[in-house]
Coordinates of C-alpha atoms in Angstrom, one line a residue:
X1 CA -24.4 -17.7 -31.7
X2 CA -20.7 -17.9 -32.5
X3 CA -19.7 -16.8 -35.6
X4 CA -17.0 -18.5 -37.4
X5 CA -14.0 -17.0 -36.7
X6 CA -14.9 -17.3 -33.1
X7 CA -15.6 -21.1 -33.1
X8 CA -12.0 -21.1 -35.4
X9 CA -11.0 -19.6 -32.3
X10 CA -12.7 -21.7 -29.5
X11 CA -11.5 -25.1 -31.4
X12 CA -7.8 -23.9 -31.7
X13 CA -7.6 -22.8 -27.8
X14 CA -9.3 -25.6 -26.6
X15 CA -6.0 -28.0 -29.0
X16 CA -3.7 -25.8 -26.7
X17 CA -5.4 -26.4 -23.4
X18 CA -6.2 -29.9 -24.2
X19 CA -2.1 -30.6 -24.2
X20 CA -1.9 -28.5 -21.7
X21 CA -3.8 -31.3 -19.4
X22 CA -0.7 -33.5 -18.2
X23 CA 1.7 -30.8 -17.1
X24 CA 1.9 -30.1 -13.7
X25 CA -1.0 -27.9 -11.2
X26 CA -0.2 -26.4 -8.1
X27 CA -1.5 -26.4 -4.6
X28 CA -4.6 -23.9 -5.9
X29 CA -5.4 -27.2 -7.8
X30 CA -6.5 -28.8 -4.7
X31 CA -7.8 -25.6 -3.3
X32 CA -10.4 -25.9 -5.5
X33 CA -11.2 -29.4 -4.9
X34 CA -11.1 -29.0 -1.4
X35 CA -13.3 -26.1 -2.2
X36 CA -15.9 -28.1 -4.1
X37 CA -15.9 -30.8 -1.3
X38 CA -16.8 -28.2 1.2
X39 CA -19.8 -26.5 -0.9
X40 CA -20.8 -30.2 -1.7
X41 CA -21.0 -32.0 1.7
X42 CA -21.7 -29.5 4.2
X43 CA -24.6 -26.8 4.7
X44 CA -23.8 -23.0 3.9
X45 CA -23.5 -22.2 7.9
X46 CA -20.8 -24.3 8.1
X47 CA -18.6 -23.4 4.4
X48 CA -16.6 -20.3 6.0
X49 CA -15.9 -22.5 9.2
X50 CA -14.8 -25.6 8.1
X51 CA -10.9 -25.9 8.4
X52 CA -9.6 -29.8 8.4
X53 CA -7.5 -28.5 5.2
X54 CA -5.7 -25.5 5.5
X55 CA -6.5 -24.8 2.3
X56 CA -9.8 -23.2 3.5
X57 CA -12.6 -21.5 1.8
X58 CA -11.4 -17.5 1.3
X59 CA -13.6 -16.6 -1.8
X60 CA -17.0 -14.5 -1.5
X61 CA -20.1 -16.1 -1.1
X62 CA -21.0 -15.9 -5.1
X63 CA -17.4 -17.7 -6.1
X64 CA -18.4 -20.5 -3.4
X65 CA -22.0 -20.5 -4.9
X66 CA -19.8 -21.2 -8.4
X67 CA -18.7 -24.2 -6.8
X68 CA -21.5 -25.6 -5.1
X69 CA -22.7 -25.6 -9.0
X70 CA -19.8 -27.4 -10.0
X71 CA -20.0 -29.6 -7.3
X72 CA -23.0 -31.2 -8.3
X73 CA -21.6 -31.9 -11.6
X74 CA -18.2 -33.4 -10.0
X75 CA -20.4 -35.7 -7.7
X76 CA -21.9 -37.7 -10.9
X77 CA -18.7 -37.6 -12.9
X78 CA -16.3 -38.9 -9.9
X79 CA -17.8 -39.0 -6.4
X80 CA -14.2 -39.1 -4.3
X81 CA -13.8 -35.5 -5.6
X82 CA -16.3 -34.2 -2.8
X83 CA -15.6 -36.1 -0.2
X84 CA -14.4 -33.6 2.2
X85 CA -12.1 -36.2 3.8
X86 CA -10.6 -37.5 0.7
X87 CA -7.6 -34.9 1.0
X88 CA -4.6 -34.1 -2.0
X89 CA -7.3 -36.2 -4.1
X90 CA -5.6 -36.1 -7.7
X91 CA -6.8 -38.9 -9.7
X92 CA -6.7 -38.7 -13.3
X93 CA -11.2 -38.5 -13.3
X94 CA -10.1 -35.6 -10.8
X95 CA -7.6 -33.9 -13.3
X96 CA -9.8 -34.2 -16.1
X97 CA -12.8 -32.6 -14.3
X98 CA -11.0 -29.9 -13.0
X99 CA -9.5 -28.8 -16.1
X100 CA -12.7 -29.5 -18.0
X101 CA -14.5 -26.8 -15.6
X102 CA -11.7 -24.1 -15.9
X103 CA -12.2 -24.5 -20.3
X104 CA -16.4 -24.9 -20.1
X105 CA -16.5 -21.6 -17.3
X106 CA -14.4 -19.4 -19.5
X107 CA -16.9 -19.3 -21.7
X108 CA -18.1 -16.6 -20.2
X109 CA -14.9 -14.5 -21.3
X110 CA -15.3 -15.6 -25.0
X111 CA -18.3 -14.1 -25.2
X112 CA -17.8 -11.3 -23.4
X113 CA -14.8 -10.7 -26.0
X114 CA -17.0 -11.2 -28.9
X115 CA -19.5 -8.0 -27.5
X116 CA -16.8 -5.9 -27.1
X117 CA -15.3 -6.8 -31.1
X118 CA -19.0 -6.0 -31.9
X119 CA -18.7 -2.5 -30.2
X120 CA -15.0 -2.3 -32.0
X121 CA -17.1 -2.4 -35.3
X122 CA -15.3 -6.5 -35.7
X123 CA -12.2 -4.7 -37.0
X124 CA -9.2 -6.9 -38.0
X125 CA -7.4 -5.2 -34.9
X126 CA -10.4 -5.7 -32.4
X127 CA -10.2 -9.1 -33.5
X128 CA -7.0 -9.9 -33.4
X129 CA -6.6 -8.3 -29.8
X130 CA -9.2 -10.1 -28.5
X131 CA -8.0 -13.3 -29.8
X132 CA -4.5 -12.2 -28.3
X133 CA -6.3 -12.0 -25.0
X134 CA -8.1 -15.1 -25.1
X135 CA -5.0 -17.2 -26.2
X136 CA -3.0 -15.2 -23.6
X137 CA 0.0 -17.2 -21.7
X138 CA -1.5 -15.4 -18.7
X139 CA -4.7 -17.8 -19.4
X140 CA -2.6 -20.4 -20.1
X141 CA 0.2 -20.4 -17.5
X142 CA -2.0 -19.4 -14.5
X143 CA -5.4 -21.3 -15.4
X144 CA -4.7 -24.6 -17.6
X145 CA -1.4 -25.1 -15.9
X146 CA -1.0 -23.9 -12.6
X147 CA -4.7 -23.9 -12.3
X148 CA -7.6 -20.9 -11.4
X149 CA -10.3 -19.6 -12.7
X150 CA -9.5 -16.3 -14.0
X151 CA -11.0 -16.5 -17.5
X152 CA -14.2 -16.9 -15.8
X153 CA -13.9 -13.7 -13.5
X154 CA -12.0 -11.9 -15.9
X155 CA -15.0 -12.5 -18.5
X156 CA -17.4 -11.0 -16.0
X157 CA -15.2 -7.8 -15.8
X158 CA -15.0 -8.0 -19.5
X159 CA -18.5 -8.3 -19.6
X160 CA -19.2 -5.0 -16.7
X161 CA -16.8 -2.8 -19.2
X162 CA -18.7 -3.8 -22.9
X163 CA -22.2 -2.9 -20.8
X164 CA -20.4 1.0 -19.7
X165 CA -19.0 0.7 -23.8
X166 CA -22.8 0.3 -24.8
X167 CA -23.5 2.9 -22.8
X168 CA -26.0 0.6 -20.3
X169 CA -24.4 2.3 -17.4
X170 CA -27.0 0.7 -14.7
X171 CA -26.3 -3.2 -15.9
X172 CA -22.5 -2.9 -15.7
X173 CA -22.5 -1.5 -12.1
X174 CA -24.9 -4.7 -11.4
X175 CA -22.3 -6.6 -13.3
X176 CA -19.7 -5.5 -11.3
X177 CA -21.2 -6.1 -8.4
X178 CA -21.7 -9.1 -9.2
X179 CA -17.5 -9.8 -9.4
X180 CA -17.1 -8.3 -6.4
X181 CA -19.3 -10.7 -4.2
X182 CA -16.8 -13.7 -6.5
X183 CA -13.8 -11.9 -5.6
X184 CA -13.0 -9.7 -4.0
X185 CA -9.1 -8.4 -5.0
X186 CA -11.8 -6.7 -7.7
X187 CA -12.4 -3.6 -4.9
X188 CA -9.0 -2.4 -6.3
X189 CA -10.9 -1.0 -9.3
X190 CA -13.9 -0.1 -7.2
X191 CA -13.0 3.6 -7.1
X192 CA -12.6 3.8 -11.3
X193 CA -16.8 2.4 -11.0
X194 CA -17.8 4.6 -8.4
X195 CA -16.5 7.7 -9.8
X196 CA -17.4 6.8 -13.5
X197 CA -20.8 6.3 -12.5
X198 CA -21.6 8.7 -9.8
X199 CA -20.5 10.9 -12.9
X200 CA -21.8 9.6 -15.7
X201 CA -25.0 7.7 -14.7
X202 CA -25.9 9.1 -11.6
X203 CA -25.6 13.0 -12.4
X204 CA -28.0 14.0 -15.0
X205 CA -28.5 17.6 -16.5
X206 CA -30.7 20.0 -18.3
X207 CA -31.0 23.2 -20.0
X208 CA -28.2 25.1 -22.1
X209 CA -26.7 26.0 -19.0
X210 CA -26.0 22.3 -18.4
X211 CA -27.7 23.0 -14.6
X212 CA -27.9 19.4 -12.1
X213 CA -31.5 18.1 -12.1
X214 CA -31.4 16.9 -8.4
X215 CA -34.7 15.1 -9.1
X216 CA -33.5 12.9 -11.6
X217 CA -30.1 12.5 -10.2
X218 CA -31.7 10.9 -7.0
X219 CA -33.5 8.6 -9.1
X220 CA -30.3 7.5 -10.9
X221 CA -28.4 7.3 -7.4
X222 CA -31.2 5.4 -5.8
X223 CA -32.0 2.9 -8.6
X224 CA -27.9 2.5 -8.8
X225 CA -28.1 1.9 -5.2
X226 CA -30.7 -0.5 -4.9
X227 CA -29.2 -2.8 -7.5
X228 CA -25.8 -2.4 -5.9
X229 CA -27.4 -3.3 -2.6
X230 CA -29.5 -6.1 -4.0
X231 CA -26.7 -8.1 -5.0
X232 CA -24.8 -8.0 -1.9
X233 CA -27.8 -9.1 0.2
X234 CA -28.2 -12.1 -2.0
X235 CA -24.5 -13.0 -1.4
X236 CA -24.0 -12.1 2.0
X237 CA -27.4 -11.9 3.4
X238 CA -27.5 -15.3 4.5
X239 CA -24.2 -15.3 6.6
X240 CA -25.9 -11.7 7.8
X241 CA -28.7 -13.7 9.2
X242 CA -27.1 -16.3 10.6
X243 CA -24.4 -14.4 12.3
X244 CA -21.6 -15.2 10.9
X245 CA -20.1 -11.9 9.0
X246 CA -17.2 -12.1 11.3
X247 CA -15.8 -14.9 10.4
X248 CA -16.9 -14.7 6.7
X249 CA -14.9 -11.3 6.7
X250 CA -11.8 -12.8 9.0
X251 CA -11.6 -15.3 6.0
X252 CA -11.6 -12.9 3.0
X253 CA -9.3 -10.4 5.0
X254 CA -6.1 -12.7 6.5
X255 CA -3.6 -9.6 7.1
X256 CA -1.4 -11.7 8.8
X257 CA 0.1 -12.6 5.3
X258 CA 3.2 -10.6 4.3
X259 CA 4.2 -7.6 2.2
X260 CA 5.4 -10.1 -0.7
X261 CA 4.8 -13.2 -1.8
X262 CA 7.8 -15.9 -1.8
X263 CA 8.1 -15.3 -5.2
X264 CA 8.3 -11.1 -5.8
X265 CA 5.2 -9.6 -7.7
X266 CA 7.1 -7.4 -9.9
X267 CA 5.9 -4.1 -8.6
X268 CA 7.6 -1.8 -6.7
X269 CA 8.0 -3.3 -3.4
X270 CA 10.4 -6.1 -5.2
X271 CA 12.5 -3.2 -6.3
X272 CA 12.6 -2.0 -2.7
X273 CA 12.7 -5.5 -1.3
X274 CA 15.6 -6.3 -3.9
X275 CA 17.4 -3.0 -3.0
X276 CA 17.0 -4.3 1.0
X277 CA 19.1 -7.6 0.0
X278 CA 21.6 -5.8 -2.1
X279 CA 22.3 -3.2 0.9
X280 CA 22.7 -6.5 3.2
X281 CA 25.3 -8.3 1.1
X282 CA 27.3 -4.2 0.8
X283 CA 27.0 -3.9 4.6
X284 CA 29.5 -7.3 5.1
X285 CA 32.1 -5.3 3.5
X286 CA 31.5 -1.7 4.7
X287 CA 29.8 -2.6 7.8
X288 CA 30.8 1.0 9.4
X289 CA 28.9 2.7 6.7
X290 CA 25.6 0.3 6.4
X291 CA 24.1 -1.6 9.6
X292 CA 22.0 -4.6 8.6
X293 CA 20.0 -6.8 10.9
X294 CA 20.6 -10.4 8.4
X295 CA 18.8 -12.5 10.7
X296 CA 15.2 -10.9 8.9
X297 CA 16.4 -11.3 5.5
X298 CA 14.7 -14.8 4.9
X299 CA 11.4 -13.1 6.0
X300 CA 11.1 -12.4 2.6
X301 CA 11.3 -15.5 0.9
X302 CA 8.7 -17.1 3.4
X303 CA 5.8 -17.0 1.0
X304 CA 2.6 -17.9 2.3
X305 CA 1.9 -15.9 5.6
X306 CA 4.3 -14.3 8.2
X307 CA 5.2 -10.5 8.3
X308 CA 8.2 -9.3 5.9
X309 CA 10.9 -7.7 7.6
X310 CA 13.8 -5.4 6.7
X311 CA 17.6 -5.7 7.0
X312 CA 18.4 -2.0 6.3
X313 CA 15.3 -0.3 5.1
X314 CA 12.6 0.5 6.8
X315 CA 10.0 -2.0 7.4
X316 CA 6.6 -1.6 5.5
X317 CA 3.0 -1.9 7.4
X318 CA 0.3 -2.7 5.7
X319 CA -1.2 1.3 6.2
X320 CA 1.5 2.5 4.1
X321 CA 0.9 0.4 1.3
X322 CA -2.8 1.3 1.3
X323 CA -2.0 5.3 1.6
X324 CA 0.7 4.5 -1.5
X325 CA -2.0 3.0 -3.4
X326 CA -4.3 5.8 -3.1
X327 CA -1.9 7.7 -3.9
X328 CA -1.0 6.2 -7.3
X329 CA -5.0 6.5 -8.1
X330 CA -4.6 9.7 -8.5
X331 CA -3.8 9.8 -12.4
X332 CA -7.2 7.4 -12.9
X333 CA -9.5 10.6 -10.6
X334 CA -7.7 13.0 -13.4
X335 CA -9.4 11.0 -16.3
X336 CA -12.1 10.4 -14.5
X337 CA -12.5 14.5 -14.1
X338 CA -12.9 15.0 -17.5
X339 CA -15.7 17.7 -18.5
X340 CA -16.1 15.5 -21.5
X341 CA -15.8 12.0 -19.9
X342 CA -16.8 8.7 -22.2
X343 CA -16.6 5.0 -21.4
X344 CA -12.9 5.1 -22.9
X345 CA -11.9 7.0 -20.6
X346 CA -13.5 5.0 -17.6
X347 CA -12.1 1.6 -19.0
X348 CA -7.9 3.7 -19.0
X349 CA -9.4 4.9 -15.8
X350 CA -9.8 0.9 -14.6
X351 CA -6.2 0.0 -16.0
X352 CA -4.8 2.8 -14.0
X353 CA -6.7 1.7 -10.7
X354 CA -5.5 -1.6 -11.5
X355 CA -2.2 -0.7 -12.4
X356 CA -1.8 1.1 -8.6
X357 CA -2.7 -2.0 -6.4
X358 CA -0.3 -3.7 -8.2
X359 CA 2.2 -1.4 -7.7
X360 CA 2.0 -0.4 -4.4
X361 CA -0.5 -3.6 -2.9
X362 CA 0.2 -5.7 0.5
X363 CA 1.2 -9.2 -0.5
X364 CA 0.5 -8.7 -4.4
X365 CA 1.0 -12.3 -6.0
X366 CA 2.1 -12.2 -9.9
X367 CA -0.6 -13.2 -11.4
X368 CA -2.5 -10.3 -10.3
X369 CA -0.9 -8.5 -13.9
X370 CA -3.7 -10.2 -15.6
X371 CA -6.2 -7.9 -14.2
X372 CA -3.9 -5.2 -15.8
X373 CA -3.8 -6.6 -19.0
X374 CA -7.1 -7.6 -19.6
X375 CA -9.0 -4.3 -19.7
X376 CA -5.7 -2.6 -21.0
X377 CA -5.9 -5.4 -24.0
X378 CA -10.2 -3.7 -24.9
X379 CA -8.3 -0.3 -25.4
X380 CA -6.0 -2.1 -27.8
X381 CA -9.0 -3.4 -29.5
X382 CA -10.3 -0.1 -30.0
X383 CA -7.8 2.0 -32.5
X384 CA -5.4 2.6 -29.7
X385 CA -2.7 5.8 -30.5
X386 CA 1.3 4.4 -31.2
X387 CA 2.3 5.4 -27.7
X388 CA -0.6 3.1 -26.0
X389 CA 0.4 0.0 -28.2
X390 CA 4.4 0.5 -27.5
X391 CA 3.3 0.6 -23.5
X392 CA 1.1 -2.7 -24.0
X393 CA 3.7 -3.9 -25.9
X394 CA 6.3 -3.6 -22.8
X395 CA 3.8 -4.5 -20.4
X396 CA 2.7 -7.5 -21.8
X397 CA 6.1 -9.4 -22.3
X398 CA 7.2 -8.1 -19.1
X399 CA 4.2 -9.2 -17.1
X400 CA 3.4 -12.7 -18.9
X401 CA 7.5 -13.3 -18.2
X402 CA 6.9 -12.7 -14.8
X403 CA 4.8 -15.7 -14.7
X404 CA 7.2 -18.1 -16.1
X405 CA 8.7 -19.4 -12.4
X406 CA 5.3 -20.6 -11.5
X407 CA 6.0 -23.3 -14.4
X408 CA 8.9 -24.2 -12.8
X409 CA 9.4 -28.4 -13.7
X410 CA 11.7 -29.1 -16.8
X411 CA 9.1 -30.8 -18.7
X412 CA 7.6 -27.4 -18.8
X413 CA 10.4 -25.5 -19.7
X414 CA 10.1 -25.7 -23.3
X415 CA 6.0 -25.3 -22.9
X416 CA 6.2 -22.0 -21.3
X417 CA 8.9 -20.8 -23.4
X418 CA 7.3 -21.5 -27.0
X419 CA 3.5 -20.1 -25.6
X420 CA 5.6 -16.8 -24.6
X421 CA 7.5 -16.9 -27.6
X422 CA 4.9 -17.5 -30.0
X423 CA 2.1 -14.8 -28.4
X424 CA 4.9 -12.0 -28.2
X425 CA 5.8 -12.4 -32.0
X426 CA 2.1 -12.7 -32.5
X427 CA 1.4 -9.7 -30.3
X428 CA 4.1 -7.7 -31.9
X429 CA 3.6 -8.0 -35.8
X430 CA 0.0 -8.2 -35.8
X431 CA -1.2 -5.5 -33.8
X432 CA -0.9 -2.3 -35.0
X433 CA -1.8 1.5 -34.8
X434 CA -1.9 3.9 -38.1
X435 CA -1.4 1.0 -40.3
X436 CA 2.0 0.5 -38.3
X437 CA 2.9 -3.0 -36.6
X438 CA 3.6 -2.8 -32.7
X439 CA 7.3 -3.6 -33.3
X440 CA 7.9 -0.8 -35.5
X441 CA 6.3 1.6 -33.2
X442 CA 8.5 0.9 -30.5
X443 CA 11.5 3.3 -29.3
X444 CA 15.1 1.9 -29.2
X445 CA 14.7 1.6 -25.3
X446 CA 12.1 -0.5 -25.7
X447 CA 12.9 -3.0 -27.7
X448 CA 16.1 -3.3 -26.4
X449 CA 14.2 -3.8 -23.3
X450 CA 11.7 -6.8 -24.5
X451 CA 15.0 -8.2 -26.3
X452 CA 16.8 -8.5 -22.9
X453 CA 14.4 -10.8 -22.0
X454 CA 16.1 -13.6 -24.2
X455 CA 19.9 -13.5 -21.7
X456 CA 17.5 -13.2 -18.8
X457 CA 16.0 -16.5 -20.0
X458 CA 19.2 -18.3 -20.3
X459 CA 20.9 -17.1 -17.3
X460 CA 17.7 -17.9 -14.8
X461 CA 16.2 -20.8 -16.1
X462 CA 18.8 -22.8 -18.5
X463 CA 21.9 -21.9 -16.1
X464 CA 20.6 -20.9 -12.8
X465 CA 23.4 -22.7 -11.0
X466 CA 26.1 -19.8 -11.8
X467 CA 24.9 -18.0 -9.1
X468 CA 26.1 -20.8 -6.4
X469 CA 24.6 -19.9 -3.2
X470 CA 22.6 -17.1 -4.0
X471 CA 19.9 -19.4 -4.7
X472 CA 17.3 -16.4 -4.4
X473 CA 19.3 -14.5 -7.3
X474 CA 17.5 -16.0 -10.4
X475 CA 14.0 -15.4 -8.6
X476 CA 15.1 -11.6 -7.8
X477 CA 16.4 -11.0 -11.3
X478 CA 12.8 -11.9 -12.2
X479 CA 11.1 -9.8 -10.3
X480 CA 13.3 -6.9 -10.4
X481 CA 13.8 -6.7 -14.3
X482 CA 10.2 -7.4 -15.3
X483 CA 9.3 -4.7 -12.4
X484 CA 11.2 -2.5 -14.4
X485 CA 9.1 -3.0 -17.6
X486 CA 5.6 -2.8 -15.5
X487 CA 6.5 0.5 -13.7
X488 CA 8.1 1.7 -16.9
X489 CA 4.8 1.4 -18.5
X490 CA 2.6 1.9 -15.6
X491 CA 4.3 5.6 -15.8
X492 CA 3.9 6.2 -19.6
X493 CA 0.3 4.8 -19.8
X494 CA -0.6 7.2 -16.3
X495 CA 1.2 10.2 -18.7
X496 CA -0.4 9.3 -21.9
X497 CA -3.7 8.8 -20.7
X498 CA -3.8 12.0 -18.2
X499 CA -3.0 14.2 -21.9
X500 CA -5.7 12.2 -23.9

């Protein structure tokens, strides 16, 4: 049962998603509902084949399960919403039902929250934090505007974490095996579980001398195994036996996207991709000194799928960002090598694993900082040191106003602006390490950093048209300036927690 502060807290997000209902949803909106009309009309054989939208199904086989469940809700409450012809349906009994099902599944992250305040002894600050995630404009922007279901995934990663903070070892690799067969951008933080618990769980010792008991460690490894194993066969054992792993796999794998998304993730390759444009525009006057090929600088801005190509720097294949990535894993291994390793360290091993696809990724979209911020938000819970706080502190206004152009109608402009507003002042004065609120533990850099935020505001979205016919320049600025803030903390978090 909930307790009270947690229902407070249910009844006062579900006021703010409730008016959240009438502002706009994007394309993902009917994504879903294509995807529920698919789950809902046809048998499984035919789910990973079935393309008269091109808005196809590209989830695992336990996310499309979630569906076929909500699907045989939808068909009672409104029975156009599964007809698999019945394309852009958008009716208000659609809109309602839709949104209704992104509040009811993230259930599953409220409770998931309320474990890990438990195991935070239900401090003010685990309480607080966890309320900050809950009500987070991430949530807000991305899922009860724009529309997902990331509180629902989220909450099973939040749920994987509390089980390795219990100490139940066995039941959060299950767990997060579980994600993994709903989605599968989740593999990024694969190498933080398999390290943590080949470690941890799987290699057990005796005796003063602390020798490896291979007998009991090949219990571990095969019991972790089997469980591991057991939950993929359940999810993709049926497209196994029916042949169809190909094109399962050519759905959840399309490579043919590009190295960025239209809109810039704000990692490094919009620094680099940014730095590319500016080195175009310089070559026009000094054309002796830079040579730019122009005609590939809009293969950058293409968005959806197509390959991203260079005017002056070289171009990027998706081999290099994978090698980058591993590279940048390399702080979360160090943690991970501890002689004394605990679950704290595994869950700053998990922000750092998630921190490096982000960074370095192929075709990263924005709202992948929520999988950053989530498990870096249970370390805030849990009596994190000054330095941790000030780099959530810049991480969290930087990545949440990275999400503000996916809101990008006028009605919204004041919405998205007050949520951020209102959470980062929240976020700021009530969380705190050694009695101390996060504002106050920020250095001057920093704050002038979160404050410059505000002009950015004003120049991109209240006066965008001073930048004539660079109409990618309010976009860039974006990206590039909360990029800044991510790989400013990305670094400092990578530092802090390599020392800890």
């Amino acid at each position: 049962m909930l307790d009270a502060s947690a229902l407070a807290l249910l009844a006062v997000g579900t006021g703010v998603k409730l008016l959240l209902w009438p502002a706009y949803h994007s394309t993902d909106f009917e994504v879903h509902r294509n995807w529920l009309a698919i789950t809902a009309s046809l048998p499984v054989g035919r789910w990973y084949y079935e393309d008269r939208s091109e808005w196809t199904l590209d989830y695992p086989p336990l996310f499309a399960a979630f569906e076929w469940v909500l699907s045989l809700s939808a068909r009672l409450w409104d029975p156009r919403i599964v007809d698999i012809d019945n394309l852009g349906y958008a009716a208000a009994s659609c809109v309602a039902f839709q949104r209704l099902s992104v509040m009811v599944s993230e259930l599953v992250l409220v409770m998931a929250l309320r474990r890990v305040v438990r195991i935070a002894g239900s401090t003010v600050q685990s309480r607080v934090a966890a309320a900050l995630v809950f009500l987070s404009p991430g949530f807000l922007f991305v899922d009860h505007v724009h529309f997902q279901y990331n509180g629902f995934l989220l909450g099973i990663l939040v749920y994987s974490l509390a089980f390795a903070l219990e100490g139940r070892d066995l039941l959060a690799g299950t767990t997060f095996a579980v994600l993994l067969c709903c989605k599968h951008i989740f593999m990024y933080i694969a190498p933080a579980y398999f390290l943590y618990l080949l470690r941890h769980y799987c290699v057990v010792t005796s005796g003063r001398r602390r020798r490896l008991d291979i007998g009991a460690s090949a219990l571990r490894l095969a019991a972790l195994g089997s469980v591991v194993v057991a939950v993929f066969a359940v999810a993709f054992g049926p497209f196994v036996a029916m042949g169809h792993m190909r094109q399962v796999l050519a759905r959840l794998f399309p490579f043919k996207r590009g190295l960025c998304h239209a809109f810039w993730a704000p990692n490094f390759w919009a620094l680099y991709t940014f730095t590319d444009r500016v080195l175009a525009i310089a070559s026009r006057f000094a054309p002796h000194l830079i040579t730019a090929d122009t005609s590939q600088l809009s293969s950058s801005t293409r968005g959806r799928v197509g390959d991203t190509r260079f005017a002056v720097l070289p171009d990027v294949p998706p081999l290099a960002t994978f090698a980058a990535t591993l590279v940048a894993m390399a702080p979360a291994c160090v943690v991970l090598m501890r002689r004394k390793l605990d679950a704290v360290h595994f869950v700053q091993a998990v922000v750092l694993c998630a921190y490096a696809s982000f960074m370095f990724g192929w075709h990263v979209h924005e709202k992948a900082i929520i999988l950053v911020l989530v498990p870096l938000g249970l370390l805030v819970a849990m009596s994190p040191s000054r330095y941790v706080l000030r780099m959530h502190a810049v991480l969290s206004v930087a990545g949440f106003y990275s999400l503000l152009p996916l809101l990008y109608g006028a009605q919204e402009l004041p919405l998205k602006a007050a949520i951020l507003l209102i959470w980062t002042l929240c976020s700021l004065s009530l969380l705190r390490a050694d009695g101390a609120p996060a504002w106050s533990c920020l250095a001057r850099i920093e704050r002038l950093y979160i404050a410059g935020h505000v002009p950015l505001f004003v120049l991109t979205e209240l006066v965008p048209g001073v930048f004539g016919r660079l109409q990618f320049m309010p976009l860039a600025l974006v990206s590039v300036y909360t990029a800044l803030g991510v790989g400013y903390s990305w670094f400092g978090l990578a530092r802090a927690f390599c020392r800890l």
